[in-house]
mmCIF file of C-alpha atoms in Angstrom:
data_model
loop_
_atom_site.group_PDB
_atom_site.id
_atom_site.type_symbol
_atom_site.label_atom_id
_atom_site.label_comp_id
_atom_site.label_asym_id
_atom_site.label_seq_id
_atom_site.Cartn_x
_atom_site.Cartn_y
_atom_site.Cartn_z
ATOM 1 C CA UNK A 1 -0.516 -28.011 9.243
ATOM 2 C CA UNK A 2 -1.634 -29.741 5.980
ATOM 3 C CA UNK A 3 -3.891 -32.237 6.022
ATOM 4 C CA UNK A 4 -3.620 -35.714 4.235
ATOM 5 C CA UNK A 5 -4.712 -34.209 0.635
ATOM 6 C CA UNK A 6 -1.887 -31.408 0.986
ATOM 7 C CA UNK A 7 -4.472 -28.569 1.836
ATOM 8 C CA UNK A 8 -4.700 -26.871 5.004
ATOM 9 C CA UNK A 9 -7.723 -27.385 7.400
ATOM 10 C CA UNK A 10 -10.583 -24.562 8.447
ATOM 11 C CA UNK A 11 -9.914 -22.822 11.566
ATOM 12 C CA UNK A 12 -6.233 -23.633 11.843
ATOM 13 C CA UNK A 13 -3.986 -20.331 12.655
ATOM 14 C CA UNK A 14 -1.749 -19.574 9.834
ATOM 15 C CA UNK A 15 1.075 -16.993 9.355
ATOM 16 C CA UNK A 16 3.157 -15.068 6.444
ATOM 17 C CA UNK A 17 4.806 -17.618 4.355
ATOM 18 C CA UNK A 18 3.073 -20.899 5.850
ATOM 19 C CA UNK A 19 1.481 -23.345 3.287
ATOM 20 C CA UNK A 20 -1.888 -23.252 2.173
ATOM 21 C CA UNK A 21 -1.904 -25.576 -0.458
ATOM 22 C CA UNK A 22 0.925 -27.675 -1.141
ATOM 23 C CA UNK A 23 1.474 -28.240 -4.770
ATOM 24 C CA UNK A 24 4.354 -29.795 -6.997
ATOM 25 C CA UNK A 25 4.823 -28.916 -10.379
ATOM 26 C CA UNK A 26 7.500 -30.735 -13.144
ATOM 27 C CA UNK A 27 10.237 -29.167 -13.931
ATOM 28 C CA UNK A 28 10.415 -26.664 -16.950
ATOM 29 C CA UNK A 29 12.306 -26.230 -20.083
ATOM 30 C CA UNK A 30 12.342 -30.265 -20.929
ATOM 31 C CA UNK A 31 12.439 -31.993 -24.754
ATOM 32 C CA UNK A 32 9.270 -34.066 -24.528
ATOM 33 C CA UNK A 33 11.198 -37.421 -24.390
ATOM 34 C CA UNK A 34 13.359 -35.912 -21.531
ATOM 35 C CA UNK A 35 9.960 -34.993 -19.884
ATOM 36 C CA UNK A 36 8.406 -38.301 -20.189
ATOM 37 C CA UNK A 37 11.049 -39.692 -18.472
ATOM 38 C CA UNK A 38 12.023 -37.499 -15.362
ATOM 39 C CA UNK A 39 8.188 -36.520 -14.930
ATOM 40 C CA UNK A 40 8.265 -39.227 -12.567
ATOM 41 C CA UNK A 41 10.843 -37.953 -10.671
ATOM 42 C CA UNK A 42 12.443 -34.500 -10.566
ATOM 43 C CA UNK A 43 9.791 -31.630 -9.647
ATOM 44 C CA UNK A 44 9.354 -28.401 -8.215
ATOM 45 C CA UNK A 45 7.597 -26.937 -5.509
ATOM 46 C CA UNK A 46 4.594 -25.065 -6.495
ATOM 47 C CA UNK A 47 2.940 -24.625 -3.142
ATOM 48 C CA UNK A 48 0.690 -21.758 -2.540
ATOM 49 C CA UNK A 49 1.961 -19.646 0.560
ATOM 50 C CA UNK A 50 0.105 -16.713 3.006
ATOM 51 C CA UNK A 51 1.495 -13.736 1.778
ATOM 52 C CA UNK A 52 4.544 -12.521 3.382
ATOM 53 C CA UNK A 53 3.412 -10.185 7.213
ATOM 54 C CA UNK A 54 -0.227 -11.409 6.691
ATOM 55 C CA UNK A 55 -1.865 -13.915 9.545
ATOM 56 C CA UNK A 56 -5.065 -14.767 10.294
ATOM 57 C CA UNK A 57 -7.188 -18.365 10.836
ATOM 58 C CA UNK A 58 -8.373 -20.760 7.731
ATOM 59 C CA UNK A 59 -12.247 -19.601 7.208
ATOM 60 C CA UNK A 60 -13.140 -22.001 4.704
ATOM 61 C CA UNK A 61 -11.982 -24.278 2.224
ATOM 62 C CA UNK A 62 -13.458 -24.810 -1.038
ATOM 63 C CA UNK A 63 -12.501 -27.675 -3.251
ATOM 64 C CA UNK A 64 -13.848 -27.589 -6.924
ATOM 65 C CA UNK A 65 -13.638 -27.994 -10.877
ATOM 66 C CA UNK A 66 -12.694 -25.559 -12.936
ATOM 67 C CA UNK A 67 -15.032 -25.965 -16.559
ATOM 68 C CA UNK A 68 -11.760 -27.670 -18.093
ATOM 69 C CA UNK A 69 -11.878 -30.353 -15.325
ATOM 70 C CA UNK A 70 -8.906 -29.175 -13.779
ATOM 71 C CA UNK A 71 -9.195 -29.599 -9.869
ATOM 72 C CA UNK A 72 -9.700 -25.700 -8.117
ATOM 73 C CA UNK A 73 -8.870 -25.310 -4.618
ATOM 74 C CA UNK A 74 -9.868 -21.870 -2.480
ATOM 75 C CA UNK A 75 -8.730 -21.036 0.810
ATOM 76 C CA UNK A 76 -10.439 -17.901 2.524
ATOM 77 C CA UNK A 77 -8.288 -16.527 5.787
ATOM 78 C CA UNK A 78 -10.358 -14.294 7.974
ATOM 79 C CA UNK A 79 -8.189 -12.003 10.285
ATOM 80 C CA UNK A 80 -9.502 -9.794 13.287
ATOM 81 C CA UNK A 81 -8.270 -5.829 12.982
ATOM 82 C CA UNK A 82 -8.736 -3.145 15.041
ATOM 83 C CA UNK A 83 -9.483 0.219 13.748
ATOM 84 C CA UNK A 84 -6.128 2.030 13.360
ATOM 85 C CA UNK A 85 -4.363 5.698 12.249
ATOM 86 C CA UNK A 86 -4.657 5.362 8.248
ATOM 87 C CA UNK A 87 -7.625 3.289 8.503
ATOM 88 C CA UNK A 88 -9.996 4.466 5.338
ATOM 89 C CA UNK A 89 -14.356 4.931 6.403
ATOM 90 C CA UNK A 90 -16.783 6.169 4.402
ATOM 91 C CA UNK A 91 -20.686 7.496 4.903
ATOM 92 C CA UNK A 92 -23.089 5.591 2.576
ATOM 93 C CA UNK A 93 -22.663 9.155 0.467
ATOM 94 C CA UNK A 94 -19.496 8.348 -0.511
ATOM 95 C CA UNK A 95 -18.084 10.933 2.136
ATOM 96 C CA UNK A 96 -14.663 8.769 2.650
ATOM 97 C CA UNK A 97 -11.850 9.665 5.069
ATOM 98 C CA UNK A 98 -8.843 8.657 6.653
ATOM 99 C CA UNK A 99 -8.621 8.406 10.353
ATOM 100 C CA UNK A 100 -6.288 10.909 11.388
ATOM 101 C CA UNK A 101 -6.297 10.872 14.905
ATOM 102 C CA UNK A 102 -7.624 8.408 17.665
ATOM 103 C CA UNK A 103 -8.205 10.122 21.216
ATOM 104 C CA UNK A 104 -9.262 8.668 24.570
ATOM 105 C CA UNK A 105 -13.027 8.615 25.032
ATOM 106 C CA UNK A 106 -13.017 11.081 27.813
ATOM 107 C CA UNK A 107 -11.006 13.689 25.809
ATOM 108 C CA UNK A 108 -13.765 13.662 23.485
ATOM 109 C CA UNK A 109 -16.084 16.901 23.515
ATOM 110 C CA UNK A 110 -19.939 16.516 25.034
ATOM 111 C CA UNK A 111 -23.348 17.685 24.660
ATOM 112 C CA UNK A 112 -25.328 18.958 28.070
ATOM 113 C CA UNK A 113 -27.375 14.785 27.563
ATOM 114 C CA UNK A 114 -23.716 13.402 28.096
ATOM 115 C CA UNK A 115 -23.340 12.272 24.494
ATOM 116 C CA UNK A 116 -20.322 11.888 23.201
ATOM 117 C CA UNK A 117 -19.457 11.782 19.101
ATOM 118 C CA UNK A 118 -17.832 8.287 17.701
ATOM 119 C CA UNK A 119 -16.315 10.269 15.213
ATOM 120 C CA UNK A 120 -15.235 13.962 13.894
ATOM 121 C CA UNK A 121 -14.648 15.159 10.634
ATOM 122 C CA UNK A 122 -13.491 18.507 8.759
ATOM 123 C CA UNK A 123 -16.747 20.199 7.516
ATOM 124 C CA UNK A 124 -14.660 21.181 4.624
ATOM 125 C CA UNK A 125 -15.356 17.720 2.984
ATOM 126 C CA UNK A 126 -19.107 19.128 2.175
ATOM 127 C CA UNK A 127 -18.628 22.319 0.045
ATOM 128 C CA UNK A 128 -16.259 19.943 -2.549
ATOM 129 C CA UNK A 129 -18.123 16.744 -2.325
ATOM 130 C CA UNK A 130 -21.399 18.733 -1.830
ATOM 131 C CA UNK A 131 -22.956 15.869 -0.011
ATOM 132 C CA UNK A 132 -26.206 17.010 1.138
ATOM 133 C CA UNK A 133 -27.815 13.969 1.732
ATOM 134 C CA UNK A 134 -25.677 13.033 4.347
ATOM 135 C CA UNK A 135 -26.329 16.661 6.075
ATOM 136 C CA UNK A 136 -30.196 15.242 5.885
ATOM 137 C CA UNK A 137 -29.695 12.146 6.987
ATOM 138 C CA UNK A 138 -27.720 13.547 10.264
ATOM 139 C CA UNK A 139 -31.405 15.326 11.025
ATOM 140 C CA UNK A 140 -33.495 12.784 9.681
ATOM 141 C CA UNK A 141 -31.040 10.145 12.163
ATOM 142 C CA UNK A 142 -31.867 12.787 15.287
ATOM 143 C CA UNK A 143 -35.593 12.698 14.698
ATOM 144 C CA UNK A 144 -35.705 9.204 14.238
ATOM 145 C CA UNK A 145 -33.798 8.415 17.485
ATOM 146 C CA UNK A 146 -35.683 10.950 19.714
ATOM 147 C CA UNK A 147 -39.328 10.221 18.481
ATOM 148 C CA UNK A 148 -38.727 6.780 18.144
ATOM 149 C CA UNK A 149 -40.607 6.861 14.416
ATOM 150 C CA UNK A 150 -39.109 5.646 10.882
ATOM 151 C CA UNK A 151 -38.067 8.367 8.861
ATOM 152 C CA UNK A 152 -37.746 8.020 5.230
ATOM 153 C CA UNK A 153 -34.209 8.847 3.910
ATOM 154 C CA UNK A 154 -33.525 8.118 0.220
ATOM 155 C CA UNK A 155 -32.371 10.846 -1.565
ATOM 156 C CA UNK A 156 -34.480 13.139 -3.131
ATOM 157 C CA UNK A 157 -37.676 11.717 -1.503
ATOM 158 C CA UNK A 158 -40.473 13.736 -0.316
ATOM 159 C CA UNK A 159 -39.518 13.971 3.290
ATOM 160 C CA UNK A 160 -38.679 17.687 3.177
ATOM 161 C CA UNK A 161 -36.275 19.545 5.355
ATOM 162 C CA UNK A 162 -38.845 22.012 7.043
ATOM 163 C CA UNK A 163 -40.509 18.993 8.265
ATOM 164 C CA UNK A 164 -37.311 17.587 10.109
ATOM 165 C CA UNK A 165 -36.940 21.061 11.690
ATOM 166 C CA UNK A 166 -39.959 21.441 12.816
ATOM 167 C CA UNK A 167 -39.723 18.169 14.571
ATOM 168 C CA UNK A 168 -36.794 18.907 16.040
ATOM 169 C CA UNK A 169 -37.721 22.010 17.454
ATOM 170 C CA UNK A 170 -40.879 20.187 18.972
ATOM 171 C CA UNK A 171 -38.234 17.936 20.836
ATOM 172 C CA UNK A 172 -36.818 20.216 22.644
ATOM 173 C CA UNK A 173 -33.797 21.001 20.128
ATOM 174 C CA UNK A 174 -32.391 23.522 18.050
ATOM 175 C CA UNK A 175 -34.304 22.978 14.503
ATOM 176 C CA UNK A 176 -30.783 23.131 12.423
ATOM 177 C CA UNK A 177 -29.406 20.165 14.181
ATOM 178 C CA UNK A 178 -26.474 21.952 15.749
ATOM 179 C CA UNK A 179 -25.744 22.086 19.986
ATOM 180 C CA UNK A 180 -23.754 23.600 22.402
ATOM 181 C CA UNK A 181 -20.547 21.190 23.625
ATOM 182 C CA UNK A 182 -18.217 21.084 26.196
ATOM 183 C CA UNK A 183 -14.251 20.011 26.082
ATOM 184 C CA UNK A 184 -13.439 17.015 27.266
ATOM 185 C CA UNK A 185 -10.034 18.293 27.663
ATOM 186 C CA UNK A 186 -10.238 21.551 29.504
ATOM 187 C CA UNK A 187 -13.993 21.213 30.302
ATOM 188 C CA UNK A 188 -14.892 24.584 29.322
ATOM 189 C CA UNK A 189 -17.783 25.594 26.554
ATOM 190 C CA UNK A 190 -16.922 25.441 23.007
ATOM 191 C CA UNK A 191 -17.238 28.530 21.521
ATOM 192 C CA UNK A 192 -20.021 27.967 18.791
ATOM 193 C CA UNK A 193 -22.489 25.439 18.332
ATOM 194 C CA UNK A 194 -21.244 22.281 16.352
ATOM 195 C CA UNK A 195 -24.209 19.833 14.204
ATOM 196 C CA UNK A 196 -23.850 16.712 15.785
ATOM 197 C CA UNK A 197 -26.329 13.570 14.587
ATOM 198 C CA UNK A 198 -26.091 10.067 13.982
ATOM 199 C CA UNK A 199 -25.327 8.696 10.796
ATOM 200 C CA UNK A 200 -24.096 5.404 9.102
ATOM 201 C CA UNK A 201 -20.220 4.506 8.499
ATOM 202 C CA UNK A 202 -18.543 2.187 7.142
ATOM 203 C CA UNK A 203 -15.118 0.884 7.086
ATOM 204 C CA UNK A 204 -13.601 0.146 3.530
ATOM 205 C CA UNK A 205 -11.098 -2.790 2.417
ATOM 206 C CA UNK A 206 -8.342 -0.161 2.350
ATOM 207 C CA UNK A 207 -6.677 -0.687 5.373
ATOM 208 C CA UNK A 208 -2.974 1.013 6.609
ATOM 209 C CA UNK A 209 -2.030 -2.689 7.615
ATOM 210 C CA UNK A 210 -2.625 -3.746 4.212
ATOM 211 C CA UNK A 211 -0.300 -1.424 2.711
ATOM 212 C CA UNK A 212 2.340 -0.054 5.061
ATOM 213 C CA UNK A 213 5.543 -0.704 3.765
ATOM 214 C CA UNK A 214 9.819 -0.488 4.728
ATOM 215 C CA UNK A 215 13.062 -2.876 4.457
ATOM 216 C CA UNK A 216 16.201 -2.268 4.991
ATOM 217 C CA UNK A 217 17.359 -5.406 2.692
ATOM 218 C CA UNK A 218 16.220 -7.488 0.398
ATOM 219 C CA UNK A 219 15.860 -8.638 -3.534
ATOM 220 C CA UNK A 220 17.717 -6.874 -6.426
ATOM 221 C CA UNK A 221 16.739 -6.698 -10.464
ATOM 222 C CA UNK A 222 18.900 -8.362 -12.197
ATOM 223 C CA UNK A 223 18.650 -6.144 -15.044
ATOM 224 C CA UNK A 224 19.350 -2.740 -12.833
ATOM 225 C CA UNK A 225 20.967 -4.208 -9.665
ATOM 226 C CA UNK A 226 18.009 -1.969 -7.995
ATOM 227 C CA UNK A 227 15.683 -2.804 -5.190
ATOM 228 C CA UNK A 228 12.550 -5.085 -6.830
ATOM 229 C CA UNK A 229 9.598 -2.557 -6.937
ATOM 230 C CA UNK A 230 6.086 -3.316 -5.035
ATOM 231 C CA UNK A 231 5.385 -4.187 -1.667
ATOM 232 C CA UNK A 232 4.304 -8.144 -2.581
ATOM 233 C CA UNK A 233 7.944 -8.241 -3.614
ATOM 234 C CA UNK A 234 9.369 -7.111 -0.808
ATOM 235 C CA UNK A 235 10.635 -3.825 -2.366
ATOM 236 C CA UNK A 236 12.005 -0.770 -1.619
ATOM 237 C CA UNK A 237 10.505 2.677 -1.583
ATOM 238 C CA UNK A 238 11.405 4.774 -4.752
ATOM 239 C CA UNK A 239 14.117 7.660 -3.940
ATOM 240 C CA UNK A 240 12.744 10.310 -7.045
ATOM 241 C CA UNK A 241 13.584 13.145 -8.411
ATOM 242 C CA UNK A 242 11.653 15.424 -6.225
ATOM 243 C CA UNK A 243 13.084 13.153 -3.012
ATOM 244 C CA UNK A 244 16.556 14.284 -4.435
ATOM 245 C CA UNK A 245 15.440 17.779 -4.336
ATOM 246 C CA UNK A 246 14.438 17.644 -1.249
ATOM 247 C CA UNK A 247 17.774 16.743 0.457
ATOM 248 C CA UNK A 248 19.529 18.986 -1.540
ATOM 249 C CA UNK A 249 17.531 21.728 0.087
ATOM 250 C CA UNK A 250 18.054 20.034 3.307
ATOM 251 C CA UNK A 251 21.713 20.462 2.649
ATOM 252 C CA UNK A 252 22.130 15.947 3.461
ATOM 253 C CA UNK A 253 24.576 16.016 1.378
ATOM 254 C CA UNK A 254 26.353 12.303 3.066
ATOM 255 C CA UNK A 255 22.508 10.652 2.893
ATOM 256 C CA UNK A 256 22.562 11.946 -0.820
ATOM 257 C CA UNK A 257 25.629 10.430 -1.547
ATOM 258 C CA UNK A 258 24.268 7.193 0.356
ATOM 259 C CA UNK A 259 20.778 6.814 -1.191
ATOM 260 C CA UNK A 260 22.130 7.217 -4.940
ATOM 261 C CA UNK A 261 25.142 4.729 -4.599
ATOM 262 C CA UNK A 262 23.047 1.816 -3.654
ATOM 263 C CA UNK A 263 24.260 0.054 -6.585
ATOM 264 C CA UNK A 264 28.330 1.824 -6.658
ATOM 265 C CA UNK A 265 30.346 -0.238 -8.898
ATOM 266 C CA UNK A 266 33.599 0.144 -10.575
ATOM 267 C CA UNK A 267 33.786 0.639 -14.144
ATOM 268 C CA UNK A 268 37.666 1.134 -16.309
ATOM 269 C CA UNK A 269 37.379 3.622 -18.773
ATOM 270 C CA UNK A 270 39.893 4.521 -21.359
ATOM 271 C CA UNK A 271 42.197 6.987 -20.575
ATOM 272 C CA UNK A 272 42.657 7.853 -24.437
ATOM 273 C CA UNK A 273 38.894 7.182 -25.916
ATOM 274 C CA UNK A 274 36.717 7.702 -22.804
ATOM 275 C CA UNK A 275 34.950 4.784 -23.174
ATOM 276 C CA UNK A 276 33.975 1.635 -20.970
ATOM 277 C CA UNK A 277 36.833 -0.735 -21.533
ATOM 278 C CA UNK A 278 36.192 -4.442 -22.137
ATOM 279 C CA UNK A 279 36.804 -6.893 -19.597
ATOM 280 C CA UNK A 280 38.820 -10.348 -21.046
ATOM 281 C CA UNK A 281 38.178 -13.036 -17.686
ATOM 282 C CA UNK A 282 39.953 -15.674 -20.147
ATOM 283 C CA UNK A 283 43.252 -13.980 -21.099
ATOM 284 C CA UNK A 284 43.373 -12.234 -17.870
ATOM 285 C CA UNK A 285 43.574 -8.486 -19.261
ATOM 286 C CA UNK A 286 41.516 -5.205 -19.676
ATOM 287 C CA UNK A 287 41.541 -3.421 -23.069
ATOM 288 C CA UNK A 288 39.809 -0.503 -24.876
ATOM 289 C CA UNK A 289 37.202 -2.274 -27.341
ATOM 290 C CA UNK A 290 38.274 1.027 -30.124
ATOM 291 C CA UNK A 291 42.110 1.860 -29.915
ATOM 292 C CA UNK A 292 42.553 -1.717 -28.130
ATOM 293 C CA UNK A 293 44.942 -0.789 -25.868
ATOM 294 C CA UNK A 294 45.048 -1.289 -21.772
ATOM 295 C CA UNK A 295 45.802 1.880 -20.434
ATOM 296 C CA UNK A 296 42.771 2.500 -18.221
ATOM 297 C CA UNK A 297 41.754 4.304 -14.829
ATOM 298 C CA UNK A 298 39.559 3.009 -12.837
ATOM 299 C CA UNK A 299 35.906 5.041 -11.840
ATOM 300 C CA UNK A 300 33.350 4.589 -8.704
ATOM 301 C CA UNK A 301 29.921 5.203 -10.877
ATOM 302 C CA UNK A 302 26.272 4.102 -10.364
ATOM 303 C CA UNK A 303 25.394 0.801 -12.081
ATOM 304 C CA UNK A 304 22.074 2.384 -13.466
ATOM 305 C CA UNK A 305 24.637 5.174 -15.109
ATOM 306 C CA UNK A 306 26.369 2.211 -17.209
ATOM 307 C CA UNK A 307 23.425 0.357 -18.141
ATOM 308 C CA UNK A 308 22.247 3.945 -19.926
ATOM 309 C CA UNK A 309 26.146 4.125 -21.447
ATOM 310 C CA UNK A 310 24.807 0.553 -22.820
ATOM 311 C CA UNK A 311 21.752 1.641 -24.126
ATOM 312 C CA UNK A 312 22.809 4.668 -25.916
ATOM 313 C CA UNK A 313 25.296 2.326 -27.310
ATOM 314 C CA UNK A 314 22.081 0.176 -28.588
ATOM 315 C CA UNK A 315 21.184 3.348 -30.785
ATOM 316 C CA UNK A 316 24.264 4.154 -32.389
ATOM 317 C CA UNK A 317 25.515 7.137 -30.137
ATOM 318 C CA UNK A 318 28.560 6.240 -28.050
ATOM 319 C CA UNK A 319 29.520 8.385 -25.678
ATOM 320 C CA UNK A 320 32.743 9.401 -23.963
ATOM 321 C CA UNK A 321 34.037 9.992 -20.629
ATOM 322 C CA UNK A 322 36.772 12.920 -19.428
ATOM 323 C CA UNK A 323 38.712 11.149 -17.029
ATOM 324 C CA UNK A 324 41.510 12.172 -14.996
ATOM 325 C CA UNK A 325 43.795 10.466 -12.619
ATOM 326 C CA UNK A 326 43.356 11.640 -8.984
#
């Protein structure tokens, strides 16, 4: 899908992984004669990939200098999304929210006109955010729409709330804003009168597709033998202290077992000092580094558990194990 200068073309389809810009690099950790003279020939690939479960099509390509002189290529992919569960909107307030719940249309309640709300939300967003300007703009929005005249909404202005009600009243509605509505469900009468208006939203970068995240393999530290952390690595989802507590109240005990021996490995310890024994792949033979002799037993621990023997080691404390046979 490149194109002859190794970059990839605008409005080509792309998917997770594929190559955006191919790149070769030479290869590291070189003495600068050995460098000069393999440059040539031994590299590395470099190349910039689409991010792993992303897709979308090549908007644009942009080919620059950077103020060094060093050649700067962008690539902007545009993707099409539909508004989903988890999806995060906001009110030009700063009212944000999470879609919770996405209904058919005719499920959704209706005023006596036939007009049917886009969206719902909890009215107990506007006692803590106390946004009152969006309460005014739901008016100002009604008065606007059914007198077909500009209203004037920045906040604090002189366009005072008596003056909205008054208008509203003159229309033919209820001067606070609010109306009676039927279910779309059961098509009975609401009880109570719900404020209903129209008002700006808008839908912010943080999207559920964007950050929903599972595996059921994948990479390992080398350092902790753990799953890698973060979703751009492909990571698993961190099993915490409060996690634990909550399968112990669940009474999981086998899943308990299962989630914290992710990284079970087998350790000898000393029968006589309690300590990790020493491991001799040359001479073919285990040994106690402190009384130096073999007689060990062998234990089923958590690798993380040994790495802390190790580091507690580091600071001068050495702990010992009570192990018996069984």
């Amino acid at each position: 899908k490149l194109d002859r200068d190794g970059i990839i073309s605008p409005e080509v389809e792309v998917r997770g992984d594929e190559v955006l810009i191919g790149k070769v690099s030479p290869l590291r950790f070189y003495g600068p004669v050995e460098r000069f003279i393999l440059e040539t020939q031994n590299r590395r690939d470099a190349s910039i990939t689409l991010r792993h479960g992303e897709q979308g099509i090549v908007e644009k390509v942009y080919v620059t200098e950077t103020s060094d002189g060093n050649k700067l290529v962008k690539v902007v992919v545009r993707e099409t999304r539909k508004t989903e569960i988890g999806d995060k909107l906001a009110t030009r307030h700063g009212q944000k929210g999470v879609i919770g719940l996405i209904v058919p249309e005719e499920d959704m309640p209706f005023t006596a006109d036939g007009v049917r709300p886009d969206i719902i939300f909890n009215p107990h967003a506007i006692p803590s955010r106390m946004t009152v300007g969006q309460l005014l703009e739901l008016l100002a929005g009604k008065v606007a729409a059914l007198s077909c005249e500009e209203v004037d909404g920045t906040t604090f202005n002189e366009t005072p709330e008596e003056y909205l009600r008054r208008k509203l009243k003159e229309l033919g509605f209820r001067e606070d804003g609010k109306e009676a509505m039927i279910s779309g469900v059961t098509g009975e009468l609401l009880e109570g009168t719900i404020f209903i208006g129209p008002c700006y939203y808008q839908k912010l970068h943080h999207m559920v597709a964007n950050k929903i995240q599972a595996r059921a393999r994948g990479p390992v530290t080398l350092l902790t033998k753990q799953p890698t952390e973060g979703r751009a690595k492909q990571g698993g989802l961190r099993m915490g202290e409060m996690e634990k507590d909550c399968l112990i109240a669940h009474g999981a005990a086998m899943l308990l077992k299962e989630r914290f021996s992710s990284d079970a490995t087998k350790a000898p310890i000393c029968k006589r000092c309690g300590v990790v024994a020493t491991i001799d792949y040359t001479k073919g033979r285990i040994y106690c580094p402190i009384c130096k002799r073999g007689d060990v037993v062998w234990i089923e621990t958590a690798y993380a558990f040994l790495l802390m023997l190790n580091e507690l080691k580091c600071m001068g404390i050495y702990p010992r194990l009570v192990v018996e046979e069984g």
